[in-house]
mmCIF file of C-alpha atoms and ligand atoms in Angstrom:
data_model
loop_
_atom_site.group_PDB
_atom_site.id
_atom_site.type_symbol
_atom_site.label_atom_id
_atom_site.label_comp_id
_atom_site.label_asym_id
_atom_site.label_seq_id
_atom_site.Cartn_x
_atom_site.Cartn_y
_atom_site.Cartn_z
ATOM 1 C CA MET A 266 166.159 115.582 102.103
ATOM 2 C CA LYS A 267 163.810 116.131 99.191
ATOM 3 C CA PRO A 268 160.462 117.574 100.278
ATOM 4 C CA SER A 269 157.860 114.816 100.146
ATOM 5 C CA PHE A 270 155.210 117.051 98.619
ATOM 6 C CA GLU A 271 155.319 119.806 96.050
ATOM 7 C CA ILE A 272 152.498 121.913 94.681
ATOM 8 C CA LEU A 273 152.594 122.395 90.921
ATOM 9 C CA SER A 274 149.528 124.528 90.420
ATOM 10 C CA LYS A 275 146.600 126.069 92.243
ATOM 11 C CA ALA A 276 143.136 126.667 90.864
ATOM 12 C CA PRO A 277 142.140 130.331 91.026
ATOM 13 C CA GLY A 278 139.008 131.016 93.043
ATOM 14 C CA SER A 279 139.223 127.798 95.059
ATOM 15 C CA SER A 280 141.635 125.857 97.260
ATOM 16 C CA ALA A 281 142.130 123.064 94.688
ATOM 17 C CA ARG A 282 145.770 122.264 94.033
ATOM 18 C CA ALA A 283 147.694 119.899 91.762
ATOM 19 C CA GLY A 284 150.912 118.458 93.107
ATOM 20 C CA LEU A 285 153.276 115.544 93.516
ATOM 21 C CA ILE A 286 153.863 113.281 96.507
ATOM 22 C CA HIS A 287 157.403 111.893 96.252
ATOM 23 C CA THR A 288 157.993 108.365 97.536
ATOM 24 C CA ALA A 289 160.813 105.843 97.259
ATOM 25 C CA HIS A 290 158.688 103.973 94.703
ATOM 26 C CA GLY A 291 157.995 106.967 92.512
ATOM 27 C CA PRO A 292 155.813 110.054 92.493
ATOM 28 C CA ILE A 293 152.058 110.225 92.960
ATOM 29 C CA GLU A 294 150.312 112.937 91.002
ATOM 30 C CA THR A 295 147.647 114.681 93.081
ATOM 31 C CA PRO A 296 144.721 114.961 93.434
ATOM 32 C CA ALA A 297 145.039 111.180 93.464
ATOM 33 C CA PHE A 298 142.742 108.226 93.901
ATOM 34 C CA ALA A 299 144.119 105.069 95.547
ATOM 35 C CA PRO A 300 142.259 101.920 94.500
ATOM 36 C CA VAL A 301 141.753 99.565 97.427
ATOM 37 C CA ALA A 302 143.812 96.368 97.365
ATOM 38 C CA SER A 303 142.998 95.097 100.852
ATOM 39 C CA GLN A 304 144.705 91.724 100.499
ATOM 40 C CA GLY A 305 147.501 93.003 98.245
ATOM 41 C CA THR A 306 145.426 92.890 95.079
ATOM 42 C CA VAL A 307 142.636 94.867 93.459
ATOM 43 C CA LYS A 308 139.952 92.184 93.386
ATOM 44 C CA GLY A 309 139.540 90.744 89.905
ATOM 45 C CA LEU A 310 142.409 92.582 88.181
ATOM 46 C CA THR A 311 146.083 91.909 87.556
ATOM 47 C CA HIS A 312 148.613 94.565 88.614
ATOM 48 C CA GLU A 313 149.322 95.092 84.917
ATOM 49 C CA GLN A 314 145.683 96.011 84.296
ATOM 50 C CA VAL A 315 145.641 98.289 87.339
ATOM 51 C CA GLU A 316 148.794 100.055 86.127
ATOM 52 C CA GLU A 317 147.422 100.404 82.594
ATOM 53 C CA LEU A 318 144.337 102.057 84.068
ATOM 54 C CA GLY A 319 146.667 104.674 85.538
ATOM 55 C CA ALA A 320 146.765 103.851 89.246
ATOM 56 C CA GLN A 321 149.859 105.384 90.844
ATOM 57 C CA LEU A 322 149.202 104.193 94.386
ATOM 58 C CA LEU A 323 147.418 101.252 96.010
ATOM 59 C CA LEU A 324 145.913 101.127 99.467
ATOM 60 C CA MET A 325 146.659 97.839 101.194
ATOM 61 C CA ASN A 326 145.237 96.802 104.483
ATOM 62 C CA SER A 327 147.480 96.254 107.525
ATOM 63 C CA TYR A 328 144.696 94.571 109.505
ATOM 64 C CA HIS A 329 143.932 91.904 106.893
ATOM 65 C CA LEU A 330 147.599 91.310 106.051
ATOM 66 C CA PHE A 331 148.455 91.112 109.758
ATOM 67 C CA LEU A 332 145.889 88.331 110.207
ATOM 68 C CA ARG A 333 146.737 86.539 106.955
ATOM 69 C CA PRO A 334 149.361 85.708 105.757
ATOM 70 C CA GLY A 335 150.991 87.475 108.736
ATOM 71 C CA ILE A 336 153.548 90.250 108.900
ATOM 72 C CA GLU A 337 156.466 87.915 109.531
ATOM 73 C CA THR A 338 155.685 85.939 106.391
ATOM 74 C CA ILE A 339 155.572 89.083 104.258
ATOM 75 C CA ALA A 340 158.748 90.473 105.869
ATOM 76 C CA ARG A 341 160.574 87.169 105.214
ATOM 77 C CA LEU A 342 159.491 87.384 101.602
ATOM 78 C CA GLY A 343 161.064 90.826 101.239
ATOM 79 C CA GLY A 344 158.240 93.176 102.252
ATOM 80 C CA LEU A 345 154.969 94.134 100.657
ATOM 81 C CA HIS A 346 156.333 95.399 97.329
ATOM 82 C CA LEU A 347 158.281 92.195 96.645
ATOM 83 C CA PHE A 348 155.629 89.891 98.067
ATOM 84 C CA THR A 349 152.836 91.411 95.958
ATOM 85 C CA SER A 350 155.116 92.343 93.025
ATOM 86 C CA TRP A 351 153.609 95.833 92.955
ATOM 87 C CA SER A 352 156.439 98.258 92.274
ATOM 88 C CA LYS A 353 154.611 101.580 92.652
ATOM 89 C CA PRO A 354 153.791 103.355 95.914
ATOM 90 C CA ILE A 355 151.782 101.600 98.622
ATOM 91 C CA LEU A 356 149.807 103.207 101.430
ATOM 92 C CA THR A 357 148.791 100.974 104.309
ATOM 93 C CA ASP A 358 146.057 101.996 106.651
ATOM 94 C CA SER A 359 146.667 101.604 110.367
ATOM 95 C CA GLY A 360 143.994 98.928 110.679
ATOM 96 C CA GLY A 361 142.010 101.081 113.100
ATOM 97 C CA PHE A 362 138.982 101.318 110.844
ATOM 98 C CA GLN A 363 138.840 97.524 110.412
ATOM 99 C CA ILE A 364 139.383 96.871 114.126
ATOM 100 C CA TYR A 365 136.501 99.161 115.115
ATOM 101 C CA SER A 366 134.162 98.124 112.289
ATOM 102 C CA LEU A 367 134.846 94.358 112.000
ATOM 103 C CA SER A 368 135.459 93.400 115.610
ATOM 104 C CA PRO A 369 132.369 93.811 117.794
ATOM 105 C CA LEU A 370 134.545 93.329 120.882
ATOM 106 C CA ALA A 371 137.082 96.092 120.156
ATOM 107 C CA LYS A 372 138.000 97.913 123.334
ATOM 108 C CA VAL A 373 140.189 100.967 123.487
ATOM 109 C CA GLU A 374 142.518 101.058 126.479
ATOM 110 C CA PRO A 375 144.983 103.809 127.321
ATOM 111 C CA ASP A 376 147.896 101.792 125.983
ATOM 112 C CA GLY A 377 146.276 100.403 122.827
ATOM 113 C CA VAL A 378 143.322 98.544 121.416
ATOM 114 C CA ARG A 379 142.136 95.088 122.400
ATOM 115 C CA PHE A 380 140.044 93.180 119.898
ATOM 116 C CA ALA A 381 139.091 89.752 118.607
ATOM 117 C CA SER A 382 140.043 88.600 115.114
ATOM 118 C CA HIS A 383 136.916 88.574 112.959
ATOM 119 C CA LEU A 384 138.197 85.289 111.477
ATOM 120 C CA ASP A 385 138.566 83.024 114.499
ATOM 121 C CA GLY A 386 138.013 85.173 117.577
ATOM 122 C CA THR A 387 141.700 85.187 118.631
ATOM 123 C CA ARG A 388 142.216 87.949 121.198
ATOM 124 C CA ILE A 389 144.774 90.514 120.037
ATOM 125 C CA PHE A 390 146.216 93.622 121.681
ATOM 126 C CA LEU A 391 147.907 96.256 119.527
ATOM 127 C CA ARG A 392 149.676 99.374 120.732
ATOM 128 C CA PRO A 393 150.284 102.331 118.408
ATOM 129 C CA GLU A 394 153.971 101.308 118.424
ATOM 130 C CA ASP A 395 153.042 97.815 117.177
ATOM 131 C CA VAL A 396 151.064 99.330 114.320
ATOM 132 C CA ILE A 397 154.134 101.347 113.280
ATOM 133 C CA ASP A 398 156.358 98.245 113.510
ATOM 134 C CA ILE A 399 153.893 96.328 111.325
ATOM 135 C CA GLN A 400 153.854 98.977 108.595
ATOM 136 C CA VAL A 401 157.619 99.512 108.686
ATOM 137 C CA SER A 402 158.127 95.726 108.358
ATOM 138 C CA LEU A 403 155.792 95.767 105.376
ATOM 139 C CA GLY A 404 157.840 98.597 103.838
ATOM 140 C CA SER A 405 154.780 100.704 103.132
ATOM 141 C CA ASP A 406 155.664 104.035 101.459
ATOM 142 C CA ILE A 407 152.949 105.829 103.394
ATOM 143 C CA CYS A 408 152.257 104.538 106.914
ATOM 144 C CA MET A 409 149.289 105.737 108.944
ATOM 145 C CA ALA A 410 149.254 106.333 112.697
ATOM 146 C CA LEU A 411 146.712 104.360 114.742
ATOM 147 C CA ASP A 412 143.718 106.530 115.591
ATOM 148 C CA TYR A 413 140.587 106.102 117.705
ATOM 149 C CA PHE A 414 137.606 106.215 115.461
ATOM 150 C CA LEU A 415 133.935 106.531 116.536
ATOM 151 C CA PRO A 416 130.756 106.097 114.504
ATOM 152 C CA TYR A 417 128.455 109.026 113.690
ATOM 153 C CA PRO A 418 126.726 110.279 115.726
ATOM 154 C CA SER A 419 128.549 109.783 119.028
ATOM 155 C CA PRO A 420 128.181 111.744 122.290
ATOM 156 C CA ARG A 421 130.474 114.768 122.512
ATOM 157 C CA GLU A 422 132.228 113.469 125.640
ATOM 158 C CA LYS A 423 133.170 110.261 123.850
ATOM 159 C CA MET A 424 134.322 112.199 120.784
ATOM 160 C CA LYS A 425 136.478 114.350 123.025
ATOM 161 C CA GLU A 426 138.049 111.272 124.552
ATOM 162 C CA ALA A 427 138.635 109.824 121.060
ATOM 163 C CA VAL A 428 140.470 113.002 120.038
ATOM 164 C CA ASN A 429 142.652 112.892 123.161
ATOM 165 C CA VAL A 430 143.492 109.224 122.703
ATOM 166 C CA THR A 431 144.207 109.808 118.996
ATOM 167 C CA SER A 432 146.609 112.648 119.850
ATOM 168 C CA ARG A 433 148.445 110.616 122.509
ATOM 169 C CA TRP A 434 148.756 107.656 120.142
ATOM 170 C CA ALA A 435 149.873 109.964 117.307
ATOM 171 C CA ARG A 436 152.801 111.181 119.427
ATOM 172 C CA ARG A 437 153.765 107.646 120.382
ATOM 173 C CA SER A 438 153.518 106.584 116.730
ATOM 174 C CA ARG A 439 155.775 109.441 115.704
ATOM 175 C CA ASP A 440 158.328 108.562 118.418
ATOM 176 C CA GLN A 441 158.341 104.926 117.348
ATOM 177 C CA PHE A 442 158.698 105.878 113.674
ATOM 178 C CA LEU A 443 161.520 108.415 114.090
ATOM 179 C CA GLY A 444 164.832 107.181 112.758
ATOM 180 C CA ARG A 445 163.359 103.865 111.632
ATOM 181 C CA ALA A 446 162.963 104.261 107.884
ATOM 182 C CA ALA A 447 164.167 107.373 106.124
ATOM 183 C CA ASP A 448 162.453 106.500 102.858
ATOM 184 C CA LEU A 449 159.019 105.883 104.386
ATOM 185 C CA GLN A 450 156.495 108.502 105.397
ATOM 186 C CA LEU A 451 154.236 108.677 108.422
ATOM 187 C CA TRP A 452 150.918 110.471 108.191
ATOM 188 C CA GLY A 453 148.712 111.453 111.114
ATOM 189 C CA ILE A 454 144.925 111.052 111.208
ATOM 190 C CA ASN A 455 142.746 113.673 112.830
ATOM 191 C CA GLN A 456 139.361 112.964 114.397
ATOM 192 C CA GLY A 457 136.597 115.010 116.011
ATOM 193 C CA GLY A 458 133.594 114.280 113.787
ATOM 194 C CA VAL A 459 131.887 117.447 112.607
ATOM 195 C CA ASP A 460 132.472 119.270 115.899
ATOM 196 C CA TRP A 461 134.840 122.016 114.808
ATOM 197 C CA ASP A 462 136.263 122.686 118.274
ATOM 198 C CA LEU A 463 137.258 119.029 118.626
ATOM 199 C CA ARG A 464 138.468 118.743 115.050
ATOM 200 C CA LYS A 465 140.530 121.909 115.488
ATOM 201 C CA LYS A 466 142.122 120.588 118.669
ATOM 202 C CA SER A 467 142.902 117.312 116.930
ATOM 203 C CA ILE A 468 144.581 119.075 114.006
ATOM 204 C CA GLU A 469 146.554 121.392 116.298
ATOM 205 C CA ASP A 470 147.783 118.411 118.329
ATOM 206 C CA LEU A 471 148.945 116.652 115.150
ATOM 207 C CA LEU A 472 150.641 119.790 113.828
ATOM 208 C CA ASP A 473 152.480 120.081 117.096
ATOM 209 C CA ILE A 474 153.812 116.535 116.641
ATOM 210 C CA GLY A 475 154.553 116.971 112.931
ATOM 211 C CA PHE A 476 153.736 114.486 110.148
ATOM 212 C CA ASP A 477 154.589 114.039 106.473
ATOM 213 C CA GLY A 478 150.890 114.249 105.587
ATOM 214 C CA TYR A 479 147.544 114.713 107.309
ATOM 215 C CA ALA A 480 144.415 112.597 106.983
ATOM 216 C CA LEU A 481 140.878 113.565 107.847
ATOM 217 C CA GLY A 482 139.320 110.540 109.493
ATOM 218 C CA GLY A 483 135.863 109.746 110.796
ATOM 219 C CA LEU A 484 134.000 111.576 108.034
ATOM 220 C CA GLY A 485 131.540 110.398 105.402
ATOM 221 C CA LEU A 486 129.647 108.388 108.010
ATOM 222 C CA GLY A 487 126.212 109.872 107.450
ATOM 223 C CA GLU A 488 126.742 113.380 108.815
ATOM 224 C CA PRO A 489 124.847 116.168 106.977
ATOM 225 C CA LYS A 490 126.641 117.174 103.774
ATOM 226 C CA SER A 491 126.723 120.872 104.702
ATOM 227 C CA GLU A 492 128.501 120.067 107.995
ATOM 228 C CA LEU A 493 130.987 117.805 106.245
ATOM 229 C CA LEU A 494 131.846 120.505 103.701
ATOM 230 C CA ALA A 495 132.236 123.128 106.421
ATOM 231 C CA ILE A 496 134.642 120.838 108.320
ATOM 232 C CA LEU A 497 136.653 120.178 105.156
ATOM 233 C CA GLU A 498 136.948 123.879 104.451
ATOM 234 C CA GLN A 499 137.900 124.797 108.009
ATOM 235 C CA SER A 500 140.361 121.903 108.303
ATOM 236 C CA ALA A 501 142.113 122.773 105.051
ATOM 237 C CA GLY A 502 142.468 126.335 106.331
ATOM 238 C CA LEU A 503 144.372 125.057 109.364
ATOM 239 C CA LEU A 504 146.534 122.410 107.701
ATOM 240 C CA PRO A 505 149.925 123.442 106.303
ATOM 241 C CA GLU A 506 150.057 124.175 102.559
ATOM 242 C CA ASP A 507 153.177 122.088 102.076
ATOM 243 C CA ARG A 508 151.784 118.775 103.322
ATOM 244 C CA PRO A 509 149.357 116.494 101.467
ATOM 245 C CA ARG A 510 145.806 116.122 102.795
ATOM 246 C CA TYR A 511 143.961 112.842 102.644
ATOM 247 C CA LEU A 512 140.213 112.346 103.008
ATOM 248 C CA MET A 513 139.834 108.739 104.046
ATOM 249 C CA GLY A 514 137.223 106.430 102.608
ATOM 250 C CA MET A 515 135.056 108.933 100.737
ATOM 251 C CA GLY A 516 134.258 107.850 97.208
ATOM 252 C CA TYR A 517 131.286 109.522 95.533
ATOM 253 C CA ILE A 518 132.499 111.696 92.675
ATOM 254 C CA ALA A 519 130.276 114.605 93.738
ATOM 255 C CA ASP A 520 131.849 114.554 97.236
ATOM 256 C CA ILE A 521 135.346 114.156 95.806
ATOM 257 C CA LEU A 522 134.898 117.243 93.623
ATOM 258 C CA GLU A 523 133.734 119.278 96.626
ATOM 259 C CA ALA A 524 136.697 118.058 98.668
ATOM 260 C CA VAL A 525 139.214 118.795 95.884
ATOM 261 C CA GLU A 526 137.761 122.294 95.671
ATOM 262 C CA ARG A 527 138.495 122.638 99.387
ATOM 263 C CA GLY A 528 142.117 121.552 99.023
ATOM 264 C CA VAL A 529 142.116 117.764 99.538
ATOM 265 C CA ASP A 530 144.857 115.877 97.650
ATOM 266 C CA LEU A 531 144.260 112.175 98.214
ATOM 267 C CA PHE A 532 141.292 109.805 98.299
ATOM 268 C CA ASP A 533 140.650 106.091 98.611
ATOM 269 C CA CYS A 534 137.440 104.125 98.516
ATOM 270 C CA VAL A 535 136.090 100.645 97.813
ATOM 271 C CA LEU A 536 133.156 102.203 95.966
ATOM 272 C CA PRO A 537 134.260 101.789 92.301
ATOM 273 C CA THR A 538 135.625 98.256 92.784
ATOM 274 C CA ARG A 539 133.015 96.865 95.185
ATOM 275 C CA ASN A 540 130.153 98.363 93.178
ATOM 276 C CA ALA A 541 131.623 96.960 89.963
ATOM 277 C CA ARG A 542 131.410 93.467 91.420
ATOM 278 C CA ASN A 543 127.820 94.177 92.457
ATOM 279 C CA GLY A 544 126.940 95.305 88.928
ATOM 280 C CA THR A 545 126.656 99.032 89.641
ATOM 281 C CA LEU A 546 128.631 101.058 87.145
ATOM 282 C CA PHE A 547 129.548 104.723 87.208
ATOM 283 C CA THR A 548 129.382 106.411 83.810
ATOM 284 C CA SER A 549 129.594 109.904 82.347
ATOM 285 C CA ARG A 550 125.766 109.815 82.024
ATOM 286 C CA GLY A 551 125.134 108.606 85.576
ATOM 287 C CA ARG A 552 124.811 105.271 87.300
ATOM 288 C CA VAL A 553 124.029 102.064 85.383
ATOM 289 C CA VAL A 554 122.671 99.043 87.236
ATOM 290 C CA ILE A 555 123.601 96.423 84.694
ATOM 291 C CA LYS A 556 121.140 93.746 85.850
ATOM 292 C CA ASN A 557 118.287 96.052 84.835
ATOM 293 C CA ARG A 558 116.033 94.297 82.321
ATOM 294 C CA LYS A 559 116.104 97.304 79.991
ATOM 295 C CA TYR A 560 119.693 96.427 79.017
ATOM 296 C CA ALA A 561 118.852 92.882 77.868
ATOM 297 C CA LEU A 562 118.745 93.885 74.197
ATOM 298 C CA ASP A 563 120.932 97.001 74.433
ATOM 299 C CA PRO A 564 123.713 96.749 71.818
ATOM 300 C CA GLY A 565 125.377 100.012 72.888
ATOM 301 C CA PRO A 566 128.509 100.429 75.018
ATOM 302 C CA LEU A 567 128.224 100.815 78.776
ATOM 303 C CA ASP A 568 129.389 104.427 78.524
ATOM 304 C CA PRO A 569 129.514 105.978 75.036
ATOM 305 C CA ASP A 570 132.080 108.526 76.266
ATOM 306 C CA CYS A 571 134.434 105.960 77.799
ATOM 307 C CA ARG A 572 137.558 104.607 76.087
ATOM 308 C CA CYS A 573 138.186 101.702 78.460
ATOM 309 C CA PHE A 574 138.605 98.124 77.201
ATOM 310 C CA THR A 575 135.126 97.141 78.425
ATOM 311 C CA CYS A 576 133.361 100.020 76.683
ATOM 312 C CA ARG A 577 135.345 99.704 73.439
ATOM 313 C CA ARG A 578 134.624 96.012 73.121
ATOM 314 C CA PHE A 579 131.345 94.938 74.734
ATOM 315 C CA SER A 580 127.643 95.783 74.720
ATOM 316 C CA ARG A 581 125.450 96.464 77.717
ATOM 317 C CA ALA A 582 123.447 93.365 76.758
ATOM 318 C CA TYR A 583 126.560 91.162 76.988
ATOM 319 C CA LEU A 584 127.692 92.726 80.289
ATOM 320 C CA ARG A 585 124.198 92.116 81.678
ATOM 321 C CA HIS A 586 124.333 88.486 80.523
ATOM 322 C CA LEU A 587 127.743 87.965 82.221
ATOM 323 C CA TYR A 588 126.450 89.520 85.430
ATOM 324 C CA GLU A 589 123.276 87.433 85.417
ATOM 325 C CA ARG A 590 125.268 84.249 84.839
ATOM 326 C CA ARG A 591 127.693 85.204 87.659
ATOM 327 C CA GLU A 592 130.669 84.876 85.313
ATOM 328 C CA MET A 593 134.064 85.910 86.749
ATOM 329 C CA SER A 594 134.588 88.070 83.662
ATOM 330 C CA SER A 595 131.632 90.190 84.792
ATOM 331 C CA ALA A 596 133.550 91.372 87.863
ATOM 332 C CA VAL A 597 136.723 91.834 85.804
ATOM 333 C CA LEU A 598 135.147 93.874 83.002
ATOM 334 C CA ASN A 599 133.011 95.929 85.372
ATOM 335 C CA THR A 600 136.016 96.705 87.592
ATOM 336 C CA ILE A 601 138.071 97.754 84.566
ATOM 337 C CA HIS A 602 135.364 100.219 83.613
ATOM 338 C CA ASN A 603 134.683 101.643 87.072
ATOM 339 C CA LEU A 604 138.366 102.104 87.878
ATOM 340 C CA HIS A 605 138.984 103.659 84.470
ATOM 341 C CA TYR A 606 136.078 106.030 85.099
ATOM 342 C CA TYR A 607 137.510 107.107 88.475
ATOM 343 C CA LEU A 608 141.141 107.362 87.421
ATOM 344 C CA ASP A 609 140.160 109.233 84.264
ATOM 345 C CA ILE A 610 138.188 111.777 86.287
ATOM 346 C CA PHE A 611 141.257 112.285 88.500
ATOM 347 C CA ARG A 612 143.410 112.795 85.367
ATOM 348 C CA LYS A 613 140.917 115.415 84.198
ATOM 349 C CA ILE A 614 140.820 117.030 87.650
ATOM 350 C CA ARG A 615 144.637 117.377 87.707
ATOM 351 C CA GLN A 616 144.690 118.725 84.171
ATOM 352 C CA SER A 617 141.875 121.186 84.827
ATOM 353 C CA ILE A 618 143.646 122.584 87.898
ATOM 354 C CA GLN A 619 146.809 123.102 85.857
ATOM 355 C CA LEU A 620 144.793 124.813 83.099
ATOM 356 C CA HIS A 621 142.749 126.844 85.623
ATOM 357 C CA LEU A 622 139.568 125.155 84.400
ATOM 358 C CA PHE A 623 138.624 123.157 87.509
ATOM 359 C CA ALA A 624 135.354 125.014 88.161
ATOM 360 C CA ASP A 625 134.189 124.278 84.590
ATOM 361 C CA LEU A 626 135.095 120.606 84.872
ATOM 362 C CA LYS A 627 133.257 120.265 88.169
ATOM 363 C CA ARG A 628 130.129 121.848 86.713
ATOM 364 C CA LYS A 629 130.236 119.597 83.631
ATOM 365 C CA ILE A 630 130.696 116.361 85.577
ATOM 366 C CA LEU A 631 127.927 117.159 88.066
ATOM 367 C CA LEU A 632 125.521 118.208 85.308
ATOM 368 C CA ASN A 633 125.588 114.728 83.791
ATOM 369 C CA GLN A 634 125.136 112.735 86.980
ATOM 370 C CA GLU A 635 121.663 111.305 86.691
ATOM 371 C CA GLU A 636 120.986 108.136 88.593
ATOM 372 C CA ASP A 637 119.737 105.035 86.895
ATOM 373 C CA THR A 638 116.307 103.861 87.875
ATOM 374 C CA LEU A 639 116.619 100.644 89.775
HETATM 375 ZN ZN1 ZN B 923 134.360 102.114 80.182
#
């Protein structure tokens, strides 16, 4: 069997690496950013636009798709790739994050998690095995094991319990997955917050079980930056070189650069797309809040250094007008720009690692990040 991950280049003086994740729906160049397509679509864009922007992987959401239109419906329609007509790789999350964050009544039991649908309150019980069955039925290229996730900060005893439950569920997920789908991958998620002893135990448990890739979960929840970076560095030191590492849900470019430097290969976040719809745009000169009155007569492009469709064609004044009028095209054009900005930075990151210029790129990007005045 072809190895699912290969490293093409490493940046000298740091742990940054450029590589390829091989899937049945094509390769993913890493470090990679997965735009979020919760309901099977990046809000506001067509798949064609998303592909043109350079996305090689989409994150779709098991929890939302499970509730609507339902897994059986998608399976009957040929699986997630056929149903959504997205032909490149798909990663589905386990749904854990949504269960714990959207359902106030979520209760973890030894055998699984009990929760109420945030839509109509229907009581649902899911075991780790069910979560694997759901993702295998969807035909997701990268499936994630169900984990037990706690907010920050949480008492150490509870964190310890979360790590133990996560490890037990990880083993059951692996057992359920084995022999089911040779062309799909199963990745494990480690927990433990910023407590290194717990995080270390979680990683060791997952390594003992063995996964195609390893995700760092439960981070980016408000813990001090220095502690987060220390955990990333220590975790990367423990994880195997030949498996991809995924930092879940972290989306600020400054944090992404720090994580890449510490050996993280994959990221996802709603930040560029959600913020685009809210009129907050990320540019090479910093953040632009397009509703700001100072742009009302600004004939210049959103980002003078950007080559995206939005920046080549429209002025800040026009984008502000669309936003103020709540036009659908505002969300579309803003999302095109923000996704282009993110995916272009990832292109540059991969290139700079290959050319041994990652440290220079990081310095340059961070130098120009001044925030807009609100
Ligand atoms: Zn642009």
